Backbone as CSV, one residue per row, in Angstrom:
resi,resn,N_x,N_y,N_z,CA_x,CA_y,CA_z,C_x,C_y,C_z
1,UNK,0.847,-1.189,0.000,0.000,0.000,0.000,0.883,1.240,0.000
2,UNK,0.545,2.199,-0.837,1.261,3.459,-0.869,0.473,4.517,-0.100
3,UNK,1.121,5.566,0.286,0.469,6.643,1.003,-0.468,7.404,0.065
4,UNK,-1.547,7.964,0.641,-1.903,7.928,2.057,-2.449,6.569,2.480
5,UNK,-2.093,6.160,3.686,-2.596,4.900,4.207,-4.054,5.078,4.621
6,UNK,-4.876,4.126,4.197,-6.308,4.170,4.483,-6.816,2.780,4.820
7,UNK,-7.999,2.723,5.405,-8.647,1.441,5.625,-8.541,0.943,7.051
8,UNK,-8.428,-0.378,7.191,-8.471,-1.041,8.493,-7.061,-1.417,8.917
9,UNK,-6.593,-0.809,9.998,-5.258,-1.068,10.561,-5.427,-1.492,12.016
10,UNK,-5.826,-2.738,12.269,-6.099,-3.146,13.639,-4.835,-3.309,14.476
11,UNK,-5.039,-3.272,15.779,-3.951,-3.461,16.741,-3.687,-4.951,16.924
12,UNK,-2.424,-5.332,16.864,-2.008,-6.721,17.025,-1.798,-7.018,18.509
13,UNK,-2.487,-8.018,19.066,-2.211,-8.383,20.463,-0.836,-9.018,20.591
14,UNK,-0.218,-8.845,21.735,1.036,-9.533,22.036,0.697,-10.868,22.682
15,UNK,1.284,-11.953,22.156,0.890,-13.294,22.564,1.892,-13.874,23.562
16,UNK,1.350,-14.421,24.656,2.145,-15.073,25.688,1.728,-16.539,25.799
17,UNK,2.624,-17.361,26.307,2.224,-18.725,26.634,1.644,-18.740,28.051
18,UNK,1.264,-19.915,28.531,0.582,-19.999,29.818,1.479,-19.635,30.999
19,UNK,2.785,-19.585,30.769,3.692,-19.161,31.835,4.007,-17.672,31.764
20,UNK,3.444,-16.993,30.765,3.649,-15.555,30.651,4.823,-15.139,29.797
21,UNK,5.487,-16.093,29.145,6.598,-15.766,28.247,6.069,-15.446,26.843
22,UNK,6.818,-14.648,26.105,6.433,-14.359,24.727,6.309,-15.654,23.931
23,UNK,5.228,-15.759,23.163,5.007,-16.892,22.272,5.175,-16.377,20.844
24,UNK,6.381,-16.436,20.331,6.669,-15.833,19.029,6.038,-16.595,17.877
25,UNK,5.901,-17.908,18.014,5.218,-18.652,16.959,3.730,-18.301,16.940
26,UNK,3.153,-18.161,18.121,1.777,-17.698,18.190,1.629,-16.293,17.631
27,UNK,2.633,-15.447,17.888,2.616,-14.086,17.353,2.581,-14.093,15.825
28,UNK,3.343,-14.981,15.230,3.370,-15.076,13.771,2.033,-15.565,13.222
29,UNK,1.403,-16.508,13.921,0.099,-16.988,13.481,-0.937,-15.866,13.527
30,UNK,-0.875,-15.037,14.560,-1.787,-13.899,14.652,-1.599,-12.959,13.467
31,UNK,-0.353,-12.691,13.116,-0.075,-11.824,11.967,-0.681,-12.403,10.698
32,UNK,-0.484,-13.687,10.468,-1.019,-14.315,9.259,-2.539,-14.270,9.247
33,UNK,-3.157,-14.544,10.391,-4.613,-14.465,10.454,-5.098,-13.063,10.134
34,UNK,-4.496,-12.047,10.774,-4.984,-10.680,10.602,-4.829,-10.193,9.168
35,UNK,-3.789,-10.629,8.501,-3.636,-10.276,7.085,-4.671,-11.024,6.254
36,UNK,-4.858,-12.317,6.529,-5.866,-13.094,5.804,-7.270,-12.529,6.014
37,UNK,-7.519,-11.930,7.174,-8.838,-11.388,7.499,-9.093,-10.035,6.862
38,UNK,-8.136,-9.529,6.092,-8.387,-8.321,5.322,-7.796,-7.046,5.864
39,UNK,-6.906,-7.123,6.844,-6.287,-5.909,7.362,-5.490,-5.208,6.266
40,UNK,-5.722,-3.916,6.109,-4.925,-3.143,5.151,-3.520,-2.893,5.692
41,UNK,-3.390,-2.917,6.996,-2.115,-2.728,7.665,-2.284,-3.148,9.111
42,UNK,-1.226,-3.071,9.895,-1.245,-3.521,11.277,-0.570,-2.494,12.174
43,UNK,-0.928,-2.528,13.453,-0.247,-1.697,14.444,0.203,-2.588,15.591
44,UNK,1.461,-2.488,15.968,1.989,-3.286,17.070,2.403,-2.380,18.236
45,UNK,2.481,-3.004,19.406,2.963,-2.369,20.636,2.082,-1.208,21.087
46,UNK,0.809,-1.245,20.694,-0.152,-0.255,21.172,-0.638,-0.642,22.567
47,UNK,-1.537,0.146,23.128,-2.050,-0.182,24.455,-2.799,-1.512,24.441
48,UNK,-3.534,-1.786,23.360,-4.222,-3.070,23.235,-3.239,-4.207,22.969
49,UNK,-1.985,-3.877,22.728,-0.927,-4.891,22.607,-0.251,-5.155,23.949
50,UNK,-0.758,-4.531,25.007,-0.152,-4.642,26.337,1.283,-4.124,26.346
51,UNK,1.521,-3.036,25.612,2.884,-2.505,25.539,3.424,-2.132,26.911
52,UNK,2.525,-1.782,27.822,2.941,-1.387,29.178,3.326,-2.579,30.037
53,UNK,3.206,-3.798,29.488,3.582,-5.019,30.203,4.916,-5.593,29.723
54,UNK,5.566,-4.937,28.775,6.743,-5.507,28.132,8.023,-4.807,28.568
55,UNK,9.090,-5.578,28.681,10.406,-4.987,28.890,10.893,-4.381,27.572
56,UNK,11.924,-3.559,27.656,12.484,-2.990,26.428,13.008,-4.088,25.506
57,UNK,13.609,-5.106,26.081,14.127,-6.214,25.270,12.992,-6.958,24.583
58,UNK,11.872,-7.135,25.271,10.716,-7.793,24.664,10.110,-6.940,23.559
59,UNK,10.071,-5.645,23.762,9.575,-4.745,22.711,10.409,-4.916,21.441
60,UNK,11.723,-4.913,21.609,12.606,-5.068,20.449,12.360,-6.402,19.758
61,UNK,12.196,-7.455,20.540,12.001,-8.784,19.971,10.675,-8.868,19.212
62,UNK,9.614,-8.319,19.785,8.318,-8.317,19.103,8.400,-7.511,17.813
63,UNK,9.026,-6.355,17.864,9.140,-5.515,16.672,9.872,-6.245,15.561
64,UNK,11.023,-6.811,15.879,11.811,-7.523,14.871,11.050,-8.727,14.327
65,UNK,10.440,-9.486,15.221,9.731,-10.695,14.804,8.579,-10.358,13.869
66,UNK,7.787,-9.363,14.232,6.617,-9.008,13.424,7.031,-8.439,12.072
67,UNK,7.960,-7.495,12.080,8.344,-6.868,10.815,9.010,-7.863,9.873
68,UNK,9.813,-8.762,10.405,10.423,-9.783,9.554,9.379,-10.740,9.013
69,UNK,8.387,-11.093,9.829,7.379,-12.044,9.386,6.397,-11.413,8.397
70,UNK,6.034,-10.153,8.629,5.155,-9.465,7.666,5.840,-9.356,6.315
71,UNK,7.132,-9.054,6.341,7.954,-9.027,5.117,7.329,-8.181,4.012
72,UNK,6.779,-7.024,4.404,6.273,-6.094,3.410,4.896,-6.398,2.869
73,UNK,4.216,-7.414,3.388,2.881,-7.738,2.868,1.887,-6.611,3.099
74,UNK,1.977,-5.965,4.252,1.143,-4.799,4.568,1.994,-3.813,5.352
75,UNK,1.614,-2.535,5.381,2.352,-1.574,6.209,2.149,-1.876,7.694
76,UNK,3.191,-1.655,8.472,3.124,-1.884,9.922,3.434,-0.585,10.650
77,UNK,2.540,-0.211,11.538,2.737,0.946,12.415,3.298,0.435,13.735
78,UNK,4.363,1.049,14.210,4.965,0.666,15.484,4.729,1.781,16.495
79,UNK,4.139,1.442,17.629,3.928,2.421,18.691,5.232,2.627,19.452
80,UNK,5.639,3.879,19.580,6.929,4.186,20.201,6.786,5.164,21.363
81,UNK,5.612,5.265,21.928,5.340,6.233,22.992,6.281,6.070,24.179
82,UNK,6.683,7.189,24.726,7.437,7.226,25.987,7.398,8.650,26.508
83,UNK,7.473,8.810,27.813,7.464,10.163,28.382,8.725,10.924,27.997
84,UNK,9.843,10.244,27.963,11.125,10.895,27.680,11.293,11.110,26.173
85,UNK,11.563,12.320,25.771,11.713,12.633,24.351,12.824,11.820,23.709
86,UNK,13.980,11.759,24.356,15.115,11.054,23.762,14.835,9.573,23.576
87,UNK,14.127,8.965,24.528,13.797,7.542,24.392,12.796,7.342,23.270
88,UNK,11.807,8.219,23.166,10.845,8.125,22.069,11.537,8.308,20.725
89,UNK,12.482,9.243,20.665,13.264,9.444,19.437,13.999,8.169,19.061
90,UNK,14.665,7.542,20.024,15.437,6.344,19.730,14.530,5.187,19.332
91,UNK,13.419,5.019,20.025,12.468,3.976,19.646,11.956,4.192,18.218
92,UNK,11.659,5.432,17.888,11.115,5.735,16.559,12.165,5.517,15.479
93,UNK,13.390,5.930,15.759,14.475,5.716,14.798,14.689,4.221,14.551
94,UNK,14.684,3.440,15.621,14.873,2.001,15.480,13.715,1.366,14.703
95,UNK,12.482,1.803,14.970,11.326,1.257,14.255,11.465,1.497,12.757
96,UNK,11.887,2.702,12.387,12.095,2.988,10.969,13.179,2.093,10.383
97,UNK,14.264,1.933,11.088,15.365,1.106,10.587,14.931,-0.336,10.365
98,UNK,14.004,-0.824,11.179,13.540,-2.197,11.074,12.446,-2.382,10.023
99,UNK,11.922,-1.273,9.490,10.958,-1.386,8.408,9.567,-0.883,8.706
100,UNK,9.367,-0.173,9.813,8.047,0.376,10.117,7.627,1.373,9.044
101,UNK,6.338,1.369,8.722,5.791,2.335,7.771,5.432,3.645,8.445
102,UNK,5.223,3.599,9.766,4.777,4.759,10.522,5.026,4.473,11.989
103,UNK,5.124,5.515,12.800,5.132,5.345,14.247,3.897,6.027,14.818
104,UNK,3.353,5.440,15.872,2.232,6.049,16.590,2.708,6.421,17.985
105,UNK,2.369,7.638,18.401,2.899,8.166,19.652,1.807,8.934,20.392
106,UNK,1.706,8.685,21.687,0.845,9.490,22.547,1.624,10.696,23.041
107,UNK,0.954,11.778,23.408,1.668,12.888,24.031,2.269,12.428,25.348
108,UNK,3.386,12.996,25.775,4.025,12.531,27.005,3.148,12.772,28.235
109,UNK,3.010,11.710,29.037,2.276,11.801,30.303,2.808,10.720,31.223
110,UNK,2.568,10.894,32.514,2.967,9.863,33.465,2.071,9.946,34.685
111,UNK,1.500,8.816,35.062,0.659,8.777,36.240,-0.606,9.601,36.085
112,UNK,-1.197,9.959,37.207,-2.485,10.637,37.189,-2.372,12.142,36.977
113,UNK,-1.189,12.709,37.239,-1.106,14.170,37.251,0.022,14.763,36.420
114,UNK,1.013,13.988,36.031,2.178,14.558,35.366,1.895,14.731,33.877
115,UNK,1.729,15.968,33.468,1.418,16.312,32.088,2.408,17.359,31.583
116,UNK,2.460,17.509,30.261,3.369,18.455,29.629,2.532,19.519,28.931
117,UNK,2.879,20.803,29.059,2.111,21.849,28.386,2.326,21.832,26.883
118,UNK,1.521,22.606,26.173,1.549,22.599,24.708,2.939,22.812,24.136
119,UNK,3.674,23.754,24.675,5.005,24.041,24.141,5.894,22.806,24.232
120,UNK,5.795,22.079,25.335,6.597,20.870,25.495,6.152,19.757,24.567
121,UNK,4.839,19.626,24.358,4.318,18.608,23.435,4.782,18.918,22.014
122,UNK,4.703,20.176,21.629,5.129,20.580,20.290,6.603,20.232,20.065
123,UNK,7.446,20.590,21.045,8.874,20.321,20.921,9.156,18.821,20.911
124,UNK,8.405,18.058,21.693,8.527,16.602,21.734,8.326,16.030,20.329
125,UNK,7.215,16.377,19.683,6.935,15.823,18.361,7.871,16.388,17.289
126,UNK,8.310,17.641,17.468,9.258,18.218,16.506,10.564,17.432,16.520
127,UNK,11.059,17.099,17.698,12.325,16.387,17.796,12.217,14.953,17.274
128,UNK,11.079,14.308,17.511,10.894,12.975,16.932,10.862,13.072,15.408
129,UNK,10.152,14.044,14.888,10.042,14.211,13.437,11.407,14.429,12.790
130,UNK,12.255,15.211,13.440,13.570,15.495,12.871,14.470,14.261,12.836
131,UNK,14.135,13.242,13.615,14.982,12.054,13.719,14.611,10.959,12.725
132,UNK,13.434,11.076,12.074,12.954,9.998,11.213,12.444,10.552,9.889
133,UNK,12.127,9.635,8.982,11.637,10.018,7.653,10.312,9.349,7.316
134,UNK,9.614,8.833,8.315,8.324,8.187,8.096,7.249,8.969,8.856
135,UNK,5.975,8.770,8.513,4.917,9.540,9.167,4.805,9.252,10.658
136,UNK,4.334,10.255,11.374,4.002,10.134,12.788,2.494,10.229,12.929
137,UNK,1.898,9.265,13.631,0.492,9.340,14.010,0.422,9.755,15.476
138,UNK,-0.274,10.842,15.755,-0.513,11.245,17.128,-1.761,10.543,17.625
139,UNK,-1.621,9.822,18.730,-2.755,9.135,19.331,-3.387,10.051,20.357
140,UNK,-4.576,10.515,20.047,-5.315,11.431,20.908,-6.344,10.609,21.677
141,UNK,-5.947,10.135,22.854,-6.758,9.181,23.608,-6.933,9.629,25.054
142,UNK,-8.051,9.265,25.670,-8.292,9.661,27.062,-7.214,9.175,28.017
143,UNK,-6.563,8.052,27.710,-5.560,7.505,28.616,-4.477,8.523,28.953
144,UNK,-4.138,9.377,27.999,-3.074,10.358,28.234,-3.519,11.482,29.159
145,UNK,-4.828,11.691,29.262,-5.312,12.777,30.110,-4.809,14.131,29.665
146,UNK,-4.485,14.249,28.388,-3.887,15.471,27.848,-4.821,16.071,26.806
147,UNK,-5.309,17.260,27.058,-6.219,17.908,26.117,-5.421,18.577,25.006
148,UNK,-5.547,18.055,23.804,-4.932,18.668,22.624,-6.059,19.099,21.703
149,UNK,-6.230,20.392,21.548,-7.318,20.906,20.725,-7.096,20.568,19.259
150,UNK,-8.172,20.578,18.491,-8.054,20.359,17.051,-7.143,21.416,16.429
151,UNK,-7.220,22.630,16.938,-6.379,23.701,16.396,-4.903,23.408,16.654
152,UNK,-4.580,22.896,17.831,-3.190,22.573,18.147,-2.701,21.399,17.302
153,UNK,-3.522,20.370,17.150,-3.141,19.237,16.305,-2.930,19.684,14.863
154,UNK,-3.828,20.529,14.363,-3.696,21.016,12.987,-2.430,21.860,12.827
155,UNK,-2.107,22.650,13.836,-0.872,23.449,13.777,0.346,22.541,13.671
156,UNK,0.384,21.464,14.473,1.516,20.545,14.389,1.569,19.876,13.016
157,UNK,0.417,19.537,12.460,0.400,18.937,11.120,0.979,19.895,10.091
158,UNK,0.652,21.162,10.194,1.129,22.145,9.219,2.608,22.458,9.406
159,UNK,3.107,22.437,10.659,4.441,22.971,10.935,5.506,21.899,11.180
160,UNK,5.093,20.682,11.554,6.069,19.621,11.847,6.000,18.605,10.720
161,UNK,7.096,18.410,10.037,7.103,17.722,8.746,6.382,16.376,8.744
162,UNK,6.692,15.491,9.666,6.184,14.128,9.578,4.930,13.871,10.411
163,UNK,4.443,14.890,11.113,3.187,14.745,11.844,2.053,14.884,10.837
164,UNK,1.420,13.769,10.495,0.429,13.816,9.418,-0.752,12.875,9.613
165,UNK,-0.709,12.018,10.636,-1.813,11.102,10.914,-2.270,11.309,12.354
166,UNK,-3.574,11.118,12.573,-4.155,11.378,13.882,-5.203,10.323,14.188
167,UNK,-5.009,9.605,15.285,-6.002,8.653,15.758,-6.810,9.351,16.848
168,UNK,-8.041,9.695,16.519,-8.884,10.468,17.423,-9.862,9.528,18.113
169,UNK,-9.713,9.387,19.430,-10.595,8.484,20.176,-11.002,9.086,21.511
170,UNK,-11.263,10.383,21.468,-11.754,11.088,22.646,-13.258,11.301,22.489
171,UNK,-13.968,11.639,23.568,-15.394,11.944,23.418,-15.612,13.045,22.386
172,UNK,-16.653,12.878,21.579,-16.906,13.846,20.513,-15.925,13.728,19.371
173,UNK,-15.471,12.500,19.096,-14.421,12.290,18.090,-14.821,12.833,16.723
174,UNK,-16.071,12.634,16.312,-16.483,13.075,14.980,-16.369,14.586,14.837
175,UNK,-16.792,15.308,15.847,-16.695,16.773,15.795,-15.237,17.213,15.735
176,UNK,-14.390,16.537,16.494,-12.974,16.901,16.499,-12.336,16.582,15.156
177,UNK,-12.714,15.454,14.560,-12.193,15.109,13.238,-12.590,16.165,12.209
178,UNK,-13.831,16.592,12.228,-14.272,17.616,11.280,-13.446,18.891,11.420
179,UNK,-13.249,19.315,12.670,-12.500,20.551,12.900,-11.040,20.387,12.498
180,UNK,-10.463,19.238,12.816,-9.071,18.968,12.455,-8.882,19.002,10.950
181,UNK,-9.771,18.378,10.224,-9.685,18.341,8.757,-9.848,19.747,8.182
182,UNK,-10.783,20.512,8.724,-11.020,21.870,8.221,-9.817,22.767,8.484
183,UNK,-9.202,22.629,9.645,-8.093,23.508,10.003,-6.764,23.042,9.420
184,UNK,-6.598,21.732,9.291,-5.314,21.201,8.840,-5.178,21.051,7.348
185,UNK,-6.293,20.938,6.642,-6.241,20.806,5.187,-5.407,19.608,4.754
186,UNK,-4.623,19.808,3.712,-3.828,18.723,3.138,-2.734,18.220,4.080
187,UNK,-2.396,18.995,5.098,-1.372,18.550,6.046,-1.852,17.373,6.887
188,UNK,-3.171,17.216,6.986,-3.747,16.082,7.721,-3.944,14.950,6.709
189,UNK,-2.930,14.144,6.566,-2.954,13.077,5.568,-3.866,11.933,5.994
190,UNK,-3.956,11.700,7.291,-4.753,10.579,7.777,-5.534,10.918,9.022
191,UNK,-6.791,11.358,8.875,-7.655,11.495,10.045,-8.320,10.142,10.313
192,UNK,-8.009,9.522,11.452,-8.436,8.144,11.704,-9.330,8.015,12.925
193,UNK,-10.154,7.004,12.861,-11.026,6.576,13.947,-10.276,5.602,14.858
194,UNK,-10.680,5.507,16.113,-10.102,4.540,17.041,-11.167,3.969,17.949
195,UNK,-10.787,3.659,19.170,-11.698,3.181,20.208,-12.547,1.996,19.734
196,UNK,-11.863,1.028,19.118,-12.480,-0.231,18.688,-13.621,-0.034,17.694
197,UNK,-13.670,1.110,17.032,-14.668,1.406,15.995,-16.064,1.627,16.556
198,UNK,-16.181,1.901,17.841,-17.516,2.069,18.412,-18.205,3.326,17.874
199,UNK,-17.433,4.299,17.382,-18.010,5.507,16.770,-17.702,5.562,15.273
200,UNK,-17.502,4.411,14.653,-16.979,4.372,13.291,-17.868,5.087,12.275
201,UNK,-19.176,4.853,12.288,-20.033,5.486,11.277,-20.005,7.002,11.400
202,UNK,-20.114,7.506,12.622,-20.064,8.952,12.804,-18.716,9.508,12.371
203,UNK,-17.655,8.762,12.637,-16.320,9.232,12.278,-16.098,9.184,10.767
204,UNK,-16.618,8.155,10.108,-16.537,8.118,8.642,-17.304,9.293,8.039
205,UNK,-18.478,9.574,8.567,-19.252,10.715,8.079,-18.505,12.027,8.286
206,UNK,-17.656,12.069,9.316,-16.886,13.284,9.605,-15.636,13.398,8.746
207,UNK,-15.314,12.339,7.998,-14.150,12.402,7.118,-13.017,11.471,7.462
208,UNK,-13.197,10.584,8.445,-12.139,9.629,8.780,-11.838,8.740,7.578
209,UNK,-10.569,8.482,7.362,-10.150,7.647,6.230,-9.526,6.333,6.667
210,UNK,-9.355,6.137,7.964,-8.785,4.904,8.480,-9.399,4.577,9.814
211,UNK,-9.289,3.300,10.200,-9.812,2.854,11.487,-8.790,1.937,12.135
212,UNK,-8.381,2.290,13.347,-7.504,1.414,14.114,-8.345,0.767,15.200
213,UNK,-8.653,-0.506,15.000,-9.598,-1.240,15.819,-8.883,-2.327,16.601
214,UNK,-9.653,-3.139,17.332,-9.119,-4.358,17.906,-8.802,-5.343,16.797
215,UNK,-8.036,-6.395,17.125,-7.518,-7.287,16.093,-8.329,-8.527,15.812
216,UNK,-9.468,-8.727,16.483,-10.168,-9.994,16.388,-10.993,-10.219,15.150
217,UNK,-11.443,-9.137,14.505,-12.351,-9.326,13.358,-12.189,-8.203,12.320
218,UNK,-11.004,-8.109,11.717,-10.811,-7.127,10.653,-11.782,-7.322,9.498
219,UNK,-12.171,-8.576,9.240,-13.118,-8.855,8.169,-14.469,-8.192,8.442
220,UNK,-14.866,-8.123,9.709,-16.113,-7.453,10.052,-16.033,-5.949,9.838
221,UNK,-14.913,-5.351,10.221,-14.749,-3.902,10.013,-14.684,-3.585,8.521
222,UNK,-14.087,-4.465,7.736,-14.069,-4.265,6.279,-15.487,-4.217,5.707
223,UNK,-16.415,-4.975,6.297,-17.788,-4.972,5.812,-18.467,-3.622,6.005
224,UNK,-17.915,-2.808,6.900,-18.426,-1.454,7.116,-17.701,-0.458,6.226
225,UNK,-16.377,-0.523,6.255,-15.578,0.491,5.564,-15.650,0.346,4.043
226,UNK,-15.588,-0.873,3.542,-15.541,-1.055,2.084,-16.754,-0.453,1.380
227,UNK,-17.984,-0.767,1.801,-19.121,-0.150,1.119,-19.186,1.355,1.344
228,UNK,-18.743,1.822,2.521,-18.769,3.267,2.751,-17.872,3.979,1.744
229,UNK,-16.663,3.478,1.574,-15.720,4.098,0.637,-16.257,4.039,-0.789
230,UNK,-17.005,2.986,-1.101,-17.563,2.829,-2.445,-18.825,3.661,-2.652
231,UNK,-19.233,4.415,-1.639,-20.401,5.275,-1.779,-21.715,4.620,-1.393
232,UNK,-21.658,3.429,-0.796,-22.878,2.708,-0.414,-23.085,2.856,1.100
233,UNK,-23.466,4.051,1.513,-23.553,4.331,2.940,-24.600,3.480,3.637
234,UNK,-25.741,3.255,2.997,-26.786,2.454,3.628,-26.293,1.043,3.925
235,UNK,-25.543,0.466,2.997,-24.980,-0.866,3.212,-23.978,-0.841,4.361
236,UNK,-23.166,0.218,4.425,-22.193,0.346,5.516,-22.903,0.489,6.860
237,UNK,-23.968,1.281,6.887,-24.707,1.485,8.129,-25.354,0.186,8.607
238,UNK,-25.858,-0.597,7.666,-26.453,-1.883,8.039,-25.403,-2.832,8.600
239,UNK,-24.218,-2.827,7.995,-23.134,-3.674,8.506,-22.688,-3.204,9.880
240,UNK,-22.625,-1.889,10.059,-22.249,-1.339,11.368,-23.245,-1.776,12.438
241,UNK,-24.538,-1.712,12.123,-25.554,-2.134,13.075,-25.415,-3.621,13.399
242,UNK,-25.034,-4.400,12.403,-24.888,-5.844,12.594,-23.700,-6.173,13.505
243,UNK,-22.585,-5.459,13.330,-21.364,-5.745,14.085,-21.270,-4.977,15.392
244,UNK,-22.136,-3.992,15.583,-22.021,-3.130,16.761,-22.121,-3.881,18.089
245,UNK,-22.975,-4.897,18.243,-22.976,-5.604,19.530,-21.612,-6.210,19.888
246,UNK,-20.896,-6.736,18.905,-19.575,-7.292,19.173,-18.570,-6.179,19.457
247,UNK,-18.637,-5.111,18.681,-17.776,-3.952,18.924,-18.005,-3.419,20.338
248,UNK,-19.270,-3.311,20.730,-19.613,-2.811,22.050,-19.088,-3.737,23.146
249,UNK,-19.193,-5.053,22.918,-18.708,-6.000,23.913,-17.200,-5.847,24.103
250,UNK,-16.492,-5.648,22.998,-15.050,-5.450,23.108,-14.742,-4.136,23.822
251,UNK,-15.397,-3.069,23.414,-15.095,-1.746,23.933,-15.508,-1.572,25.389
252,UNK,-16.634,-2.148,25.762,-17.191,-1.878,27.085,-17.011,-3.016,28.086
253,UNK,-16.818,-4.248,27.622,-16.782,-5.376,28.538,-15.414,-6.065,28.616
254,UNK,-14.775,-6.240,27.475,-13.599,-7.117,27.418,-12.282,-6.396,27.240
255,UNK,-12.324,-5.207,26.665,-11.121,-4.426,26.410,-10.139,-5.268,25.605
256,UNK,-8.852,-5.241,25.911,-7.868,-5.912,25.066,-7.944,-7.430,25.120
257,UNK,-8.759,-7.974,26.033,-8.870,-9.423,26.136,-9.762,-10.019,25.055
258,UNK,-10.565,-9.194,24.379,-11.517,-9.721,23.403,-10.810,-10.427,22.256
259,UNK,-9.837,-9.780,21.656,-9.164,-10.367,20.498,-8.508,-11.686,20.867
260,UNK,-7.872,-11.724,22.035,-7.203,-12.959,22.441,-8.210,-14.083,22.687
261,UNK,-9.341,-13.758,23.304,-10.359,-14.782,23.549,-10.893,-15.341,22.239
262,UNK,-11.155,-14.473,21.278,-11.641,-14.929,19.975,-10.585,-15.764,19.262
263,UNK,-9.337,-15.326,19.335,-8.264,-16.049,18.659,-8.011,-17.418,19.293
264,UNK,-8.151,-17.501,20.599,-7.994,-18.803,21.239,-9.144,-19.726,20.866
265,UNK,-10.359,-19.198,20.854,-11.521,-20.017,20.503,-11.399,-20.568,19.092
266,UNK,-10.849,-19.766,18.173,-10.674,-20.198,16.789,-9.371,-20.928,16.530
267,UNK,-8.613,-21.202,17.595,-7.352,-21.944,17.505,-6.293,-21.228,16.659
268,UNK,-6.385,-19.908,16.634,-5.292,-19.131,16.059,-4.105,-19.174,17.020
269,UNK,-4.393,-19.082,18.313,-3.360,-19.138,19.352,-3.736,-20.203,20.384
270,UNK,-2.737,-20.641,21.134,-2.968,-21.652,22.160,-3.433,-21.047,23.479
271,UNK,-2.984,-19.828,23.760,-3.254,-19.230,25.064,-3.674,-17.775,24.906
272,UNK,-4.650,-17.371,25.724,-5.054,-15.964,25.752,-4.565,-15.289,27.039
273,UNK,-3.446,-15.751,27.547,-2.861,-15.276,28.798,-2.617,-13.766,28.745
274,UNK,-2.943,-13.101,29.851,-2.551,-11.698,30.051,-1.743,-11.629,31.337
275,UNK,-0.749,-10.778,31.339,0.129,-10.670,32.497,-0.540,-9.915,33.646
276,UNK,-0.245,-10.368,34.856,-0.734,-9.723,36.074,-0.145,-8.323,36.175
277,UNK,-0.922,-7.312,36.605,-2.178,-7.414,37.344,-3.441,-7.459,36.496
278,UNK,-3.355,-7.501,35.160,-4.557,-7.733,34.369,-5.135,-9.091,34.750
279,UNK,-6.444,-9.197,34.666,-7.140,-10.411,35.049,-7.789,-11.058,33.826
280,UNK,-7.861,-12.386,33.793,-8.530,-13.049,32.675,-10.020,-12.725,32.657
281,UNK,-10.653,-12.956,31.517,-12.086,-12.710,31.405,-12.866,-13.608,32.358
282,UNK,-13.898,-13.067,32.938,-14.828,-13.884,33.701,-15.494,-14.872,32.739
283,UNK,-15.730,-16.108,33.149,-16.331,-17.097,32.242,-17.638,-16.631,31.610
284,UNK,-18.464,-15.909,32.340,-19.732,-15.446,31.775,-19.512,-14.335,30.744
285,UNK,-18.499,-13.508,30.977,-18.172,-12.473,29.997,-17.658,-13.110,28.707
286,UNK,-16.793,-14.105,28.851,-16.296,-14.833,27.689,-17.458,-15.488,26.927
287,UNK,-18.354,-16.090,27.658,-19.505,-16.739,27.038,-20.321,-15.744,26.227
288,UNK,-20.573,-14.578,26.795,-21.329,-13.558,26.080,-20.629,-13.098,24.814
289,UNK,-19.316,-12.879,24.924,-18.528,-12.467,23.761,-18.628,-13.499,22.644
290,UNK,-18.449,-14.764,22.994,-18.433,-15.808,21.965,-19.812,-16.045,21.380
291,UNK,-20.851,-15.891,22.164,-22.209,-16.047,21.632,-22.495,-14.994,20.568
292,UNK,-22.115,-13.764,20.842,-22.319,-12.699,19.859,-21.475,-12.962,18.616
293,UNK,-20.218,-13.345,18.823,-19.317,-13.568,17.688,-19.804,-14.708,16.804
294,UNK,-20.289,-15.784,17.398,-20.738,-16.921,16.584,-21.886,-16.530,15.665
295,UNK,-22.723,-15.623,16.114,-23.819,-15.169,15.266,-23.358,-14.379,14.061
296,UNK,-22.145,-13.845,14.125,-21.577,-13.059,13.022,-20.616,-13.871,12.171
297,UNK,-20.127,-14.978,12.699,-19.230,-15.900,11.991,-17.984,-15.205,11.438
298,UNK,-17.227,-14.499,12.273,-15.989,-13.885,11.781,-14.957,-14.955,11.452
299,UNK,-14.043,-14.616,10.590,-13.008,-15.573,10.166,-12.208,-16.114,11.337
300,UNK,-12.022,-15.313,12.389,-11.196,-15.720,13.515,-11.685,-17.032,14.139
301,UNK,-12.982,-17.303,14.081,-13.507,-18.521,14.687,-13.347,-19.735,13.791
302,UNK,-12.874,-19.540,12.563,-12.692,-20.655,11.631,-11.266,-20.793,11.138
303,UNK,-10.460,-19.774,11.289,-9.162,-19.701,10.616,-8.226,-20.826,11.022
304,UNK,-8.159,-21.136,12.330,-7.200,-22.123,12.786,-7.748,-23.528,12.886
305,UNK,-9.011,-23.722,12.502,-9.642,-25.038,12.682,-9.293,-25.976,11.530
């Protein structure tokens, strides 16, 4: 795929065995499934990848393993977020060297109260941009607790060379996307939807050109995006209504555990282990997730059988 990148770029879960060690063979199977399921591209080491559970050495190993296994089949976005500018710069430089198509970065934050003002955020992204030659996606998410106005994001798009993609997943995402597109113009190469696609139709109507969703059912998200892009909005809306119960279950009930539960059920992976202090799904929650999924028959439930 050539730029601008568009379509479905789901987050790849990080796979562990039952003892909590990286399962690299399972990781490769997940990559193959997600590509077979229609992903236009992939994102690794995001929050839904449990990036906050990995050592630096594990991050490097996952990055190398995934990029080597993808081998150019689809573009791969590598999340390189860190509070420290120099560490984020080094992570981003390394991701580019290994073959990343883009890096995704949250604004610097730490804990419940430590935030950086606009001037510091601007300088943070400017320094990362100067260190690399691939696009930067700014992840505008509630987790950061950092308010970045559409005007500020558009200013960075216009003034910082590689800042050109934006994953908007804050309340009122559609309104923010509209304002960002209006203010940023051509500098906003990729206004994208996030938050597991729970606001996907509204965001597409606002001008979103990409969706970064959970990794369990890219084929289902394609059923929404493909007809929308082709001008068949009614068909897209019907597909959205059909898949929304599963999207809602992932977004509101299961969080990052949904993709792993679906992948284990479909024998894509052997284990859906999450590292402590995260807790496994309650059996009744898992049951509800799988009941909804079976009614939709996503590829994930058949791929490994």
